[in-house]
Tab-separated table of C-alpha atoms in Angstrom:
chain	number	residue	atom	x	y	z
A	1	MET	CA	33.263	-0.642	13.626
A	2	GLU	CA	32.373	0.129	10.025
A	3	GLU	CA	29.900	2.997	9.746
A	4	LYS	CA	26.570	2.013	8.233
A	5	LYS	CA	26.012	3.541	4.813
A	6	LYS	CA	23.368	6.232	4.802
A	7	LEU	CA	20.637	5.462	2.308
A	8	ARG	CA	20.085	8.031	-0.423
A	9	LYS	CA	16.670	9.643	-0.661
A	10	GLY	CA	14.858	9.931	-3.969
A	11	PHE	CA	12.113	12.067	-5.454
A	12	THR	CA	8.501	11.101	-6.022
A	13	THR	CA	6.610	10.892	-9.301
A	14	GLY	CA	4.839	14.035	-8.071
A	15	SER	CA	8.142	15.931	-7.877
A	16	CYS	CA	9.164	14.664	-11.317
A	17	SER	CA	5.814	15.765	-12.785
A	18	ALA	CA	6.051	19.235	-11.245
A	19	ALA	CA	9.632	19.703	-12.473
A	20	ALA	CA	8.794	18.546	-15.996
A	21	ALA	CA	5.706	20.778	-16.119
A	22	LYS	CA	7.658	23.804	-14.907
A	23	ALA	CA	10.361	23.298	-17.525
A	24	ALA	CA	7.863	22.659	-20.316
A	25	VAL	CA	5.798	25.788	-19.614
A	26	TYR	CA	8.937	27.913	-19.418
A	27	MET	CA	10.174	26.602	-22.770
A	28	LEU	CA	6.729	27.062	-24.306
A	29	LEU	CA	6.328	30.675	-23.226
A	30	THR	CA	9.929	31.788	-23.870
A	31	GLY	CA	10.922	29.670	-26.857
A	32	GLY	CA	14.135	28.813	-25.023
A	33	THR	CA	15.589	25.434	-24.037
A	34	LEU	CA	16.412	24.088	-20.581
A	35	ASP	CA	18.510	21.119	-19.575
A	36	GLN	CA	17.745	21.360	-15.859
A	37	ILE	CA	15.207	22.928	-13.505
A	38	SER	CA	14.777	23.313	-9.741
A	39	ILE	CA	11.621	23.066	-7.659
A	40	GLU	CA	10.886	23.254	-3.954
A	41	THR	CA	9.348	20.055	-2.579
A	42	PRO	CA	6.745	20.140	0.216
A	43	ALA	CA	9.469	18.720	2.482
A	44	GLY	CA	11.494	21.905	1.939
A	45	ILE	CA	14.213	20.087	-0.027
A	46	ARG	CA	15.211	21.502	-3.417
A	47	TYR	CA	14.956	19.111	-6.348
A	48	HIS	CA	17.417	19.822	-9.155
A	49	ALA	CA	16.022	17.814	-12.050
A	50	LYS	CA	17.653	17.077	-15.379
A	51	ILE	CA	15.395	17.783	-18.352
A	52	GLN	CA	15.416	15.259	-21.155
A	53	ASP	CA	13.783	14.559	-24.501
A	54	VAL	CA	12.403	18.030	-25.261
A	55	ARG	CA	9.771	17.924	-27.994
A	56	ARG	CA	8.090	20.861	-29.679
A	57	SER	CA	4.958	21.012	-31.772
A	58	PRO	CA	2.702	23.916	-32.805
A	59	GLY	CA	1.239	25.261	-29.567
A	60	SER	CA	2.853	22.820	-27.154
A	61	VAL	CA	6.130	21.660	-25.603
A	62	SER	CA	6.848	18.447	-23.758
A	63	CYS	CA	9.838	17.182	-21.814
A	64	ALA	CA	10.694	14.382	-19.415
A	65	VAL	CA	12.353	13.850	-16.037
A	66	LEU	CA	13.635	10.389	-15.152
A	67	LYS	CA	12.192	9.041	-11.913
A	68	ASP	CA	14.898	8.564	-9.281
A	69	GLY	CA	13.784	6.631	-6.212
A	70	GLY	CA	17.168	6.891	-4.503
A	71	ASP	CA	18.056	3.716	-2.594
A	72	ASP	CA	14.411	2.704	-2.239
A	73	PRO	CA	13.472	-0.426	-4.261
A	74	ASP	CA	10.888	1.556	-6.222
A	75	VAL	CA	9.553	-0.131	-9.365
A	76	THR	CA	9.038	3.272	-11.009
A	77	THR	CA	12.712	4.242	-10.790
A	78	GLY	CA	14.119	4.946	-14.254
A	79	LEU	CA	10.761	5.634	-15.885
A	80	PRO	CA	10.433	8.907	-17.818
A	81	VAL	CA	7.803	11.199	-16.304
A	82	ARG	CA	6.701	13.457	-19.147
A	83	ALA	CA	4.754	16.712	-19.082
A	84	GLN	CA	3.148	18.086	-22.229
A	85	VAL	CA	2.071	21.714	-21.880
A	86	SER	CA	-0.107	23.857	-24.125
A	87	ALA	CA	-1.312	27.421	-23.523
A	88	GLN	CA	-4.173	29.675	-24.455
A	89	GLU	CA	-3.817	33.366	-23.612
A	90	ILE	CA	-7.028	35.133	-22.598
A	91	ASN	CA	-6.777	38.813	-23.379
A	92	PHE	CA	-9.872	39.849	-21.453
A	93	GLN	CA	-8.532	38.555	-18.130
A	94	GLU	CA	-7.499	41.041	-15.498
A	95	PRO	CA	-3.707	41.510	-15.436
A	96	ASP	CA	-3.423	40.290	-11.836
A	97	SER	CA	-5.665	37.244	-12.238
A	98	GLU	CA	-4.269	33.749	-11.688
A	99	THR	CA	-3.489	31.490	-14.611
A	100	GLN	CA	-5.951	28.604	-14.940
A	101	VAL	CA	-4.122	25.291	-14.841
A	102	PHE	CA	-5.834	22.114	-16.096
A	103	ILE	CA	-4.129	18.828	-15.262
A	104	ASP	CA	-4.838	15.390	-16.717
A	105	GLY	CA	-3.108	12.086	-17.275
A	106	GLY	CA	-1.916	10.496	-20.482
A	107	GLU	CA	-0.119	7.300	-21.439
A	108	GLY	CA	1.009	5.194	-18.487
A	109	VAL	CA	-0.919	7.164	-15.859
A	110	GLY	CA	-3.790	5.206	-14.331
A	111	ARG	CA	-7.472	6.117	-14.115
A	112	VAL	CA	-9.494	5.794	-10.928
A	113	THR	CA	-12.309	3.250	-11.219
A	114	LEU	CA	-13.288	2.736	-7.565
A	115	SER	CA	-14.337	5.213	-4.894
A	116	GLY	CA	-12.425	5.825	-1.683
A	117	LEU	CA	-9.197	6.976	-3.305
A	118	ASP	CA	-7.515	10.389	-3.300
A	119	GLN	CA	-9.162	11.301	-6.608
A	120	PRO	CA	-12.791	10.737	-7.689
A	121	VAL	CA	-13.771	7.995	-10.107
A	122	GLY	CA	-12.862	8.912	-13.678
A	123	ASN	CA	-9.965	11.186	-12.797
A	124	ALA	CA	-6.369	10.507	-13.675
A	125	ALA	CA	-4.542	8.974	-10.707
A	126	ILE	CA	-2.619	12.159	-10.006
A	127	ASN	CA	-3.010	12.740	-6.297
A	128	ARG	CA	-3.925	15.997	-4.595
A	129	VAL	CA	-0.446	17.077	-3.445
A	130	PRO	CA	1.238	16.413	-6.824
A	131	ARG	CA	-1.578	18.388	-8.489
A	132	GLN	CA	-0.900	21.265	-6.113
A	133	MET	CA	2.835	21.051	-6.834
A	134	ILE	CA	2.295	21.088	-10.617
A	135	GLU	CA	-0.122	23.992	-10.376
A	136	GLN	CA	2.187	25.999	-8.117
A	137	GLU	CA	5.267	25.534	-10.312
A	138	VAL	CA	3.353	26.377	-13.484
A	139	ARG	CA	1.888	29.526	-11.926
A	140	ASP	CA	5.299	30.638	-10.664
A	141	VAL	CA	6.509	30.612	-14.271
A	142	THR	CA	3.435	32.353	-15.716
A	143	ARG	CA	3.615	35.100	-13.088
A	144	ALA	CA	7.296	35.690	-13.812
A	145	LEU	CA	6.597	35.883	-17.553
A	146	ASP	CA	3.411	37.950	-17.154
A	147	PHE	CA	1.227	35.351	-18.873
A	148	HIS	CA	-2.527	35.420	-18.233
A	149	GLY	CA	-4.550	32.557	-19.616
A	150	ARG	CA	-5.088	28.830	-19.568
A	151	ILE	CA	-2.400	26.169	-19.291
A	152	GLN	CA	-3.132	22.513	-19.939
A	153	VAL	CA	-0.703	19.968	-18.483
A	154	ILE	CA	-0.813	16.314	-19.534
A	155	ILE	CA	1.357	13.993	-17.418
A	156	SER	CA	2.356	10.716	-19.022
A	157	VAL	CA	4.709	7.904	-18.027
A	158	PRO	CA	5.770	5.713	-20.968
A	159	GLY	CA	6.087	2.174	-19.642
A	160	GLY	CA	3.845	2.975	-16.690
A	161	GLN	CA	1.098	0.564	-17.674
A	162	GLU	CA	3.453	-2.432	-17.593
A	163	VAL	CA	5.058	-1.377	-14.299
A	164	ALA	CA	1.655	-0.803	-12.685
A	165	GLU	CA	1.005	-4.549	-12.801
A	166	ARG	CA	3.728	-4.911	-10.136
A	167	THR	CA	2.089	-2.371	-7.832
A	168	PHE	CA	-1.082	-2.272	-5.711
A	169	ASN	CA	-2.891	-0.225	-8.367
A	170	PRO	CA	-4.949	-3.025	-9.939
A	171	ARG	CA	-6.144	-4.045	-6.446
A	172	LEU	CA	-7.025	-0.469	-5.596
A	173	GLY	CA	-9.077	0.089	-8.732
A	174	ILE	CA	-6.556	2.171	-10.660
A	175	GLN	CA	-6.408	0.911	-14.220
A	176	GLY	CA	-4.049	1.584	-17.114
A	177	GLY	CA	-0.950	2.840	-15.376
A	178	ILE	CA	0.846	4.055	-12.287
A	179	SER	CA	-0.213	6.765	-9.860
A	180	ILE	CA	1.450	10.141	-9.513
A	181	LEU	CA	2.089	10.195	-5.787
A	182	GLY	CA	3.861	11.867	-2.921
A	183	THR	CA	2.937	14.093	0.011
A	184	THR	CA	6.449	15.348	0.753
A	185	GLY	CA	7.964	15.087	-2.714
A	186	ILE	CA	10.682	12.886	-1.248
A	187	VAL	CA	11.083	9.088	-1.367
A	188	GLU	CA	12.329	7.750	1.964
A	189	PRO	CA	14.424	4.613	1.344
A	190	MET	CA	12.912	1.385	2.641
A	191	SER	CA	10.181	3.371	4.348
A	192	THR	CA	7.193	1.532	5.787
A	193	LYS	CA	5.084	4.628	5.245
A	194	ALA	CA	4.135	3.671	1.693
A	195	ILE	CA	2.901	0.252	2.839
A	196	LEU	CA	0.919	1.718	5.731
A	197	ASP	CA	-0.532	4.378	3.450
A	198	THR	CA	-1.665	1.645	1.048
A	199	ILE	CA	-3.272	-0.283	3.904
A	200	SER	CA	-5.151	2.883	4.896
A	201	VAL	CA	-6.318	3.398	1.302
A	202	GLU	CA	-7.593	-0.180	1.041
A	203	LEU	CA	-9.451	0.141	4.336
A	204	SER	CA	-10.961	3.439	3.204
A	205	GLN	CA	-12.150	1.779	0.015
A	206	ARG	CA	-13.847	-1.002	1.947
A	207	TRP	CA	-15.635	1.587	4.057
A	208	GLU	CA	-16.764	3.539	0.981
A	209	LEU	CA	-18.054	0.315	-0.580
A	210	GLY	CA	-20.254	-0.310	2.446
A	211	TYR	CA	-18.201	-2.891	4.354
A	212	ARG	CA	-18.570	-2.638	8.122
A	213	GLU	CA	-16.456	-5.684	8.876
A	214	VAL	CA	-13.158	-6.108	7.109
A	215	ALA	CA	-11.042	-9.147	6.263
A	216	VAL	CA	-7.299	-8.732	6.712
A	217	THR	CA	-4.466	-11.085	5.790
A	218	PRO	CA	-0.670	-10.782	5.763
A	219	GLY	CA	-0.543	-12.023	2.158
A	220	ASN	CA	-1.755	-14.563	-0.377
A	221	TYR	CA	0.001	-17.534	1.257
A	222	GLY	CA	-2.777	-20.087	1.704
A	223	GLN	CA	-4.993	-18.604	-0.978
A	224	SER	CA	-5.943	-22.008	-2.385
A	225	PHE	CA	-6.952	-23.253	1.091
A	226	MET	CA	-9.303	-20.327	1.731
A	227	GLN	CA	-10.788	-20.655	-1.754
A	228	GLU	CA	-11.381	-24.397	-1.536
A	229	ALA	CA	-12.509	-24.534	2.097
A	230	TYR	CA	-14.679	-21.418	2.257
A	231	GLY	CA	-15.047	-20.117	-1.284
A	232	TYR	CA	-13.218	-16.991	-0.190
A	233	ASP	CA	-10.699	-15.225	-2.422
A	234	LEU	CA	-7.875	-13.771	-0.312
A	235	ASP	CA	-7.548	-11.003	-2.887
A	236	ARG	CA	-10.694	-9.593	-1.284
A	237	SER	CA	-8.773	-9.124	1.963
A	238	VAL	CA	-6.742	-6.075	2.878
A	239	LYS	CA	-3.088	-7.098	2.716
A	240	CYS	CA	-1.368	-5.984	5.908
A	241	SER	CA	2.043	-7.580	5.254
A	242	ASN	CA	3.895	-7.700	8.595
A	243	TYR	CA	2.055	-4.712	10.062
A	244	ILE	CA	-0.703	-6.441	12.004
A	245	GLY	CA	-0.705	-4.049	14.957
A	246	ASP	CA	-0.644	-0.936	12.775
A	247	THR	CA	-3.494	-2.349	10.705
A	248	ILE	CA	-5.605	-2.965	13.804
A	249	ASP	CA	-4.989	0.649	14.810
A	250	ARG	CA	-6.180	1.881	11.414
A	251	VAL	CA	-9.230	-0.410	11.337
A	252	LYS	CA	-10.231	0.873	14.761
A	253	ALA	CA	-9.602	4.525	13.885
A	254	MET	CA	-11.809	4.268	10.776
A	255	GLY	CA	-14.721	3.003	12.839
A	256	PHE	CA	-15.030	-0.584	11.620
A	257	PRO	CA	-16.781	-2.609	14.328
A	258	GLY	CA	-15.285	-5.929	13.195
A	259	MET	CA	-12.079	-7.358	11.720
A	260	LEU	CA	-11.275	-10.906	10.606
A	261	LEU	CA	-7.594	-11.865	10.434
A	262	THR	CA	-6.799	-14.949	8.350
A	263	GLY	CA	-3.261	-16.231	8.069
A	264	HIS	CA	-0.699	-18.989	7.884
A	265	ILE	CA	0.720	-20.249	11.161
A	266	GLY	CA	4.249	-19.375	10.037
A	267	LYS	CA	3.276	-15.713	10.313
A	268	LEU	CA	0.608	-15.679	13.011
A	269	ILE	CA	2.480	-17.868	15.502
A	270	LYS	CA	4.538	-14.746	16.217
A	271	VAL	CA	1.388	-12.901	17.233
A	272	SER	CA	0.864	-15.570	19.933
A	273	GLY	CA	3.978	-14.102	21.538
A	274	GLY	CA	2.696	-10.533	21.318
A	275	MET	CA	4.628	-9.541	18.160
A	276	MET	CA	2.485	-7.013	16.322
A	277	ASN	CA	5.110	-6.592	13.588
A	278	THR	CA	5.949	-10.040	12.255
A	279	HIS	CA	8.988	-9.107	10.155
A	280	SER	CA	11.989	-11.332	10.900
A	281	LYS	CA	14.091	-8.304	11.811
A	282	GLU	CA	11.662	-7.591	14.672
A	283	GLY	CA	11.980	-11.091	16.104
A	284	ASP	CA	11.263	-14.731	15.419
A	285	ALA	CA	10.728	-17.277	18.231
A	286	ARG	CA	8.337	-19.322	16.053
A	287	MET	CA	9.647	-22.670	17.309
A	288	GLU	CA	9.948	-21.469	20.894
A	289	LEU	CA	6.322	-20.299	20.880
A	290	LEU	CA	5.096	-23.543	19.338
A	291	THR	CA	7.118	-25.552	21.837
A	292	ALA	CA	5.737	-23.571	24.780
A	293	ALA	CA	2.155	-24.043	23.571
A	294	MET	CA	2.707	-27.764	23.029
A	295	ILE	CA	4.225	-28.268	26.509
A	296	ARG	CA	1.393	-26.307	28.155
A	297	CYS	CA	-0.933	-28.840	26.530
A	298	GLY	CA	0.948	-31.799	28.009
A	299	GLY	CA	3.520	-32.537	25.310
A	300	SER	CA	6.877	-34.076	26.115
A	301	GLY	CA	10.263	-32.448	26.434
A	302	ASP	CA	11.605	-34.765	23.732
A	303	THR	CA	8.978	-33.457	21.288
A	304	GLY	CA	9.843	-29.934	22.332
A	305	ARG	CA	13.518	-30.469	21.537
A	306	LYS	CA	12.590	-31.808	18.085
A	307	ILE	CA	10.451	-28.755	17.400
A	308	LEU	CA	13.230	-26.405	18.442
A	309	SER	CA	15.485	-27.934	15.785
A	310	CYS	CA	12.959	-27.293	12.992
A	311	LYS	CA	13.454	-24.613	10.364
A	312	VAL	CA	9.829	-24.177	9.265
A	313	THR	CA	6.527	-24.386	11.097
A	314	GLU	CA	5.055	-27.025	8.783
A	315	GLU	CA	7.814	-29.434	9.883
A	316	ALA	CA	7.098	-28.606	13.533
A	317	LEU	CA	3.390	-29.304	13.059
A	318	ARG	CA	4.175	-32.748	11.661
A	319	ILE	CA	6.219	-33.564	14.764
A	320	ILE	CA	3.385	-32.546	17.104
A	321	ARG	CA	0.860	-34.523	15.085
A	322	GLU	CA	3.059	-37.622	15.203
A	323	GLU	CA	2.916	-37.537	19.028
A	324	SER	CA	-0.894	-37.504	19.057
A	325	GLU	CA	-3.876	-36.048	17.257
A	326	GLU	CA	-5.303	-34.822	20.571
A	327	LEU	CA	-2.087	-32.985	21.437
A	328	PHE	CA	-2.044	-31.452	17.973
A	329	GLN	CA	-5.583	-30.097	18.300
A	330	ASP	CA	-5.050	-28.872	21.865
A	331	THR	CA	-1.837	-27.093	20.857
A	332	MET	CA	-3.518	-25.308	17.967
A	333	GLU	CA	-6.346	-24.181	20.253
A	334	GLU	CA	-3.780	-22.906	22.728
A	335	VAL	CA	-1.965	-21.001	19.975
A	336	MET	CA	-5.253	-19.484	18.831
A	337	SER	CA	-6.097	-18.478	22.387
A	338	ARG	CA	-2.808	-16.592	22.720
A	339	ILE	CA	-3.185	-14.965	19.282
A	340	LEU	CA	-6.654	-13.713	20.190
A	341	TYR	CA	-5.426	-12.400	23.535
A	342	TYR	CA	-2.879	-10.107	21.887
A	343	LEU	CA	-5.092	-9.123	18.951
A	344	ARG	CA	-7.948	-8.154	21.239
A	345	ARG	CA	-5.697	-6.371	23.688
A	346	ARG	CA	-4.462	-4.191	20.802
A	347	ALA	CA	-7.988	-3.703	19.443
A	348	GLY	CA	-9.644	-2.663	22.695
A	349	ASP	CA	-13.363	-2.759	23.435
A	350	LYS	CA	-14.707	-1.021	20.334
A	351	LEU	CA	-13.333	-3.451	17.725
A	352	SER	CA	-14.353	-7.111	17.578
A	353	VAL	CA	-11.511	-9.272	16.242
A	354	GLU	CA	-11.827	-12.853	14.982
A	355	CYS	CA	-9.143	-15.110	13.502
A	356	ILE	CA	-8.670	-18.119	11.217
A	357	LEU	CA	-5.355	-20.009	11.401
A	358	TYR	CA	-4.268	-22.520	8.775
A	359	SER	CA	-1.269	-24.334	7.305
A	360	SER	CA	-0.388	-25.449	3.806
A	361	GLU	CA	-0.244	-29.134	4.750
A	362	PHE	CA	-2.939	-29.482	7.421
A	363	GLY	CA	-5.484	-26.899	6.303
A	364	LEU	CA	-7.583	-25.329	9.053
A	365	LEU	CA	-5.714	-25.437	12.362
A	366	ALA	CA	-8.012	-23.354	14.549
A	367	SER	CA	-10.550	-20.563	14.377
A	368	SER	CA	-12.056	-18.229	16.924
A	369	GLU	CA	-15.656	-18.764	17.980
A	370	GLY	CA	-17.131	-16.014	15.820
A	371	ALA	CA	-14.739	-16.272	12.857
A	372	MET	CA	-16.892	-18.273	10.460
A	373	GLU	CA	-19.952	-16.137	11.087
A	374	MET	CA	-17.945	-12.971	10.467
A	375	LEU	CA	-16.466	-14.476	7.288
A	376	TRP	CA	-19.994	-15.215	6.054
A	377	ARG	CA	-21.087	-11.629	6.769
A	378	ILE	CA	-18.062	-10.228	4.936
A	379	GLN	CA	-18.859	-12.418	1.923
A	380	GLU	CA	-22.438	-11.121	1.963
A	381	GLN	CA	-21.179	-7.539	2.129
A	382	ALA	CA	-18.935	-8.271	-0.851
A	383	LYS	CA	-21.925	-9.540	-2.851
A	384	GLU	CA	-23.963	-6.449	-1.983
A	385	SER	CA	-21.060	-4.209	-2.988
A	386	GLU	CA	-20.749	-5.948	-6.364
A	387	GLU	CA	-24.490	-5.734	-6.999
A	388	ASN	CA	-24.495	-2.008	-6.253
C-alpha cells in the first residue's frame, strides 16, 4: 500500500512578523545585513526565515518575510510580511531596564472596528500572541546589543487588503487588511482549528453586542429564501460550516440560553441521523435518511427505491411530493423531529435549540414550534445592537 504523504506544516503571520522584526532591529542597531534569521515559535519549533527586500532610511530599517502556509490552503501564503523598525535611545534609563516596544499595523493589516475580538476597537489586528512574539524577539536583540530605549515596530502586509476580502475579517469587523494571527506560530495543514476558532470569535462578538440568543447556519445556501420569507439576512448568522455539534458545544459553554439553526435540507438531513459533523468525509446517508423518514410516514417501497437512486436532495423531495402533498408534509415533520432530537440531546437542558429547515425549490419545509418566535427575538436584538 502506498504510504500517505505527510502534509508540510507552515508558519503563521505572527511568526513571519516576529522574524522580520527581529531581523530589522538587528540590522538597524548594528548597521549590518542579514539574509536569514531564526526564532523560536510558541510550539517549540524553530523557524528559519529568509529575509528579503531590506530597505534603509534615516533612523529606520525594514525587511520582509514571505508567508509560507505549508500545505494548508491559506490565502495569505506568498504575501510579504514586512516589519519597519525605528529606535530612540533613552540615556537616562537604568542599564538593566527593559526596552519599550511599541507595535502597530500599517498597509494591509486590518483595524478592529467591533468589540469581542482579541484586540480592542481601534487597534491593529495583531493578536496578543504575535505581539508577545514580536516583543520578545526584539528585546532579545536589544539585550544582546546593550540597547536601552524605545523601539517602534510597524507590521505591514502589501496586498493584505485585497486578500482580506476572501477571509472572515469583514464579517468579524476587521477592516482594511488581514489579521496577524497564531497561538503556536505554526500552521497545521487542513486543520479545523482555524474554523472552530473563528466560530468562537463570532459567538463572542454576538455576546459582547448583547445577543442572548444566537442564529447559526452552515452557510449562505438559501440566503434569498430567508431574506424573502422572513426579512432575515443569513450574513447575520454565525457560520458553522460542517461543525454543528462543535458549535452547539461552544454556544452552550459561552452561556447563551438559546440557539436557532437554519439550514438547507441537503446539509441538515444528516443531522436527522445523528451526524454532528456534516462533512461528506464523515458520512452521507442523505437518501437513506430521507427514505426512512418517508416510509415511517406511510410512503411506498417504490418511492423509496426512487429516492435511493437520487443524487441530490432536491430531486428526492420532488419524488416524495409527486406521491402526495400529505406524505411530503408528514415526511418533513418527521425529519424535523429527528433533527431536533439530536440537536437537543447534544445541547442538554441549559440550551434551548430551535430549527428552520428549507430547500431551494420548495422553500420552508418545516420549523420547530418555537423557531419563528426565536427568530423574531434575534432580529429585535440585532436592531438594538445597531441602535447602540
